[in-house]
XYZ file of C-alpha atoms in Angstrom:
90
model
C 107.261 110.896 57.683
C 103.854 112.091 59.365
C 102.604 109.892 61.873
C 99.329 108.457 60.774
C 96.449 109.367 63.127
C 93.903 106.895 63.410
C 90.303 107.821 62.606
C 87.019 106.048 64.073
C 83.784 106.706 62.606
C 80.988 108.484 64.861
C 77.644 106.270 65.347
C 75.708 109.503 65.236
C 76.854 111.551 62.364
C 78.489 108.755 60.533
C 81.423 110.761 60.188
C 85.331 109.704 60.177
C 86.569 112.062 63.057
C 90.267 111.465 64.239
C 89.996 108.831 67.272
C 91.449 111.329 70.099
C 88.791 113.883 69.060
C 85.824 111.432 70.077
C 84.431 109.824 72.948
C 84.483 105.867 73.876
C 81.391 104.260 75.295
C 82.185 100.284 76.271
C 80.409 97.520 77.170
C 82.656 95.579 79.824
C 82.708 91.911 79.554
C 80.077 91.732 82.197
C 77.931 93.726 80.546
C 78.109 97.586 82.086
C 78.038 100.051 79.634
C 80.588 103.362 80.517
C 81.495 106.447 78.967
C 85.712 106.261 78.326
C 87.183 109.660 78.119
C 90.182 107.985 77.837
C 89.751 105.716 75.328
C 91.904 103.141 77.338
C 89.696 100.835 79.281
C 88.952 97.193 78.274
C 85.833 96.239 76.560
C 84.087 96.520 73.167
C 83.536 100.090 72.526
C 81.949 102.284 70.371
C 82.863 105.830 69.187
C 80.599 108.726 69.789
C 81.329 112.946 69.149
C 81.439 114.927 72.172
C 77.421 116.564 71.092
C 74.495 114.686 72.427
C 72.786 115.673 68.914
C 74.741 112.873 68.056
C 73.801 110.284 71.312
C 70.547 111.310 70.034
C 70.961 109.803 66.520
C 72.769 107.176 67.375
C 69.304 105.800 70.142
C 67.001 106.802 67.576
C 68.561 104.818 64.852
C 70.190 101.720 67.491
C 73.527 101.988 66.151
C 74.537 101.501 69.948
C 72.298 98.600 69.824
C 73.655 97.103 66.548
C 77.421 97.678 67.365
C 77.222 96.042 70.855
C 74.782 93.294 69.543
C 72.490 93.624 72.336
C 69.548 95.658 73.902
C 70.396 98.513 75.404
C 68.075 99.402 78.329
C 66.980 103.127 78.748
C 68.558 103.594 81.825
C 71.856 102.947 80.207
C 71.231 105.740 77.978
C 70.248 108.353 80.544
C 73.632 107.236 82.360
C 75.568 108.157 78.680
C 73.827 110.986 78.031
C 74.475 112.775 81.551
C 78.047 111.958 81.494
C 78.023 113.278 78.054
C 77.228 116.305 79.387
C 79.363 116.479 81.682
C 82.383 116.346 79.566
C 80.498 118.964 77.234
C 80.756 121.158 80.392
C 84.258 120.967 80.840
């Protein structure tokens, strides 16, 4: 029997993408928001494709915002979207 691979939905494109092909942002329990390329750390985290087309979506429609429950300042997301592209780069 096939083991079943677990699939996460992207806040950008909306699309179900198979969890080891995306990338985690969490919000730690005190409240600092980090990119997870490892999808192992502790916190409440969100799933995001490795594009920033789809960072950009997800600011311009808050689905960051709305799966977090909380504001998300704008330096936050210049912190997300340059480590984005950093792992874009590799």
């Amino acid at each position: 029997m096939a083991k079943k691979i677990p699939l996460r939905q992207c806040l950008g494109c909306r699309e179900m993408i198979p969890k080891s092909e995306l990338i985690r942002i969490v919000r730690s329990s005190d409240g600092d928001f980090t990119v997870d390329a490892t999808g192992k750390q502790s916190g409440r985290g969100a799933y995001i494709c490795r594009k920033s087309e789809c960072l950009k979506k997800a600011v311009s429609s808050k689905a960051l915002e709305r799966s977090f429950k909380v504001s998300i300042p704008a330096e936050v997301y210049e912190q997300l979207d340059k480590e984005l592209r950093d792992i874009e780069e590799q």
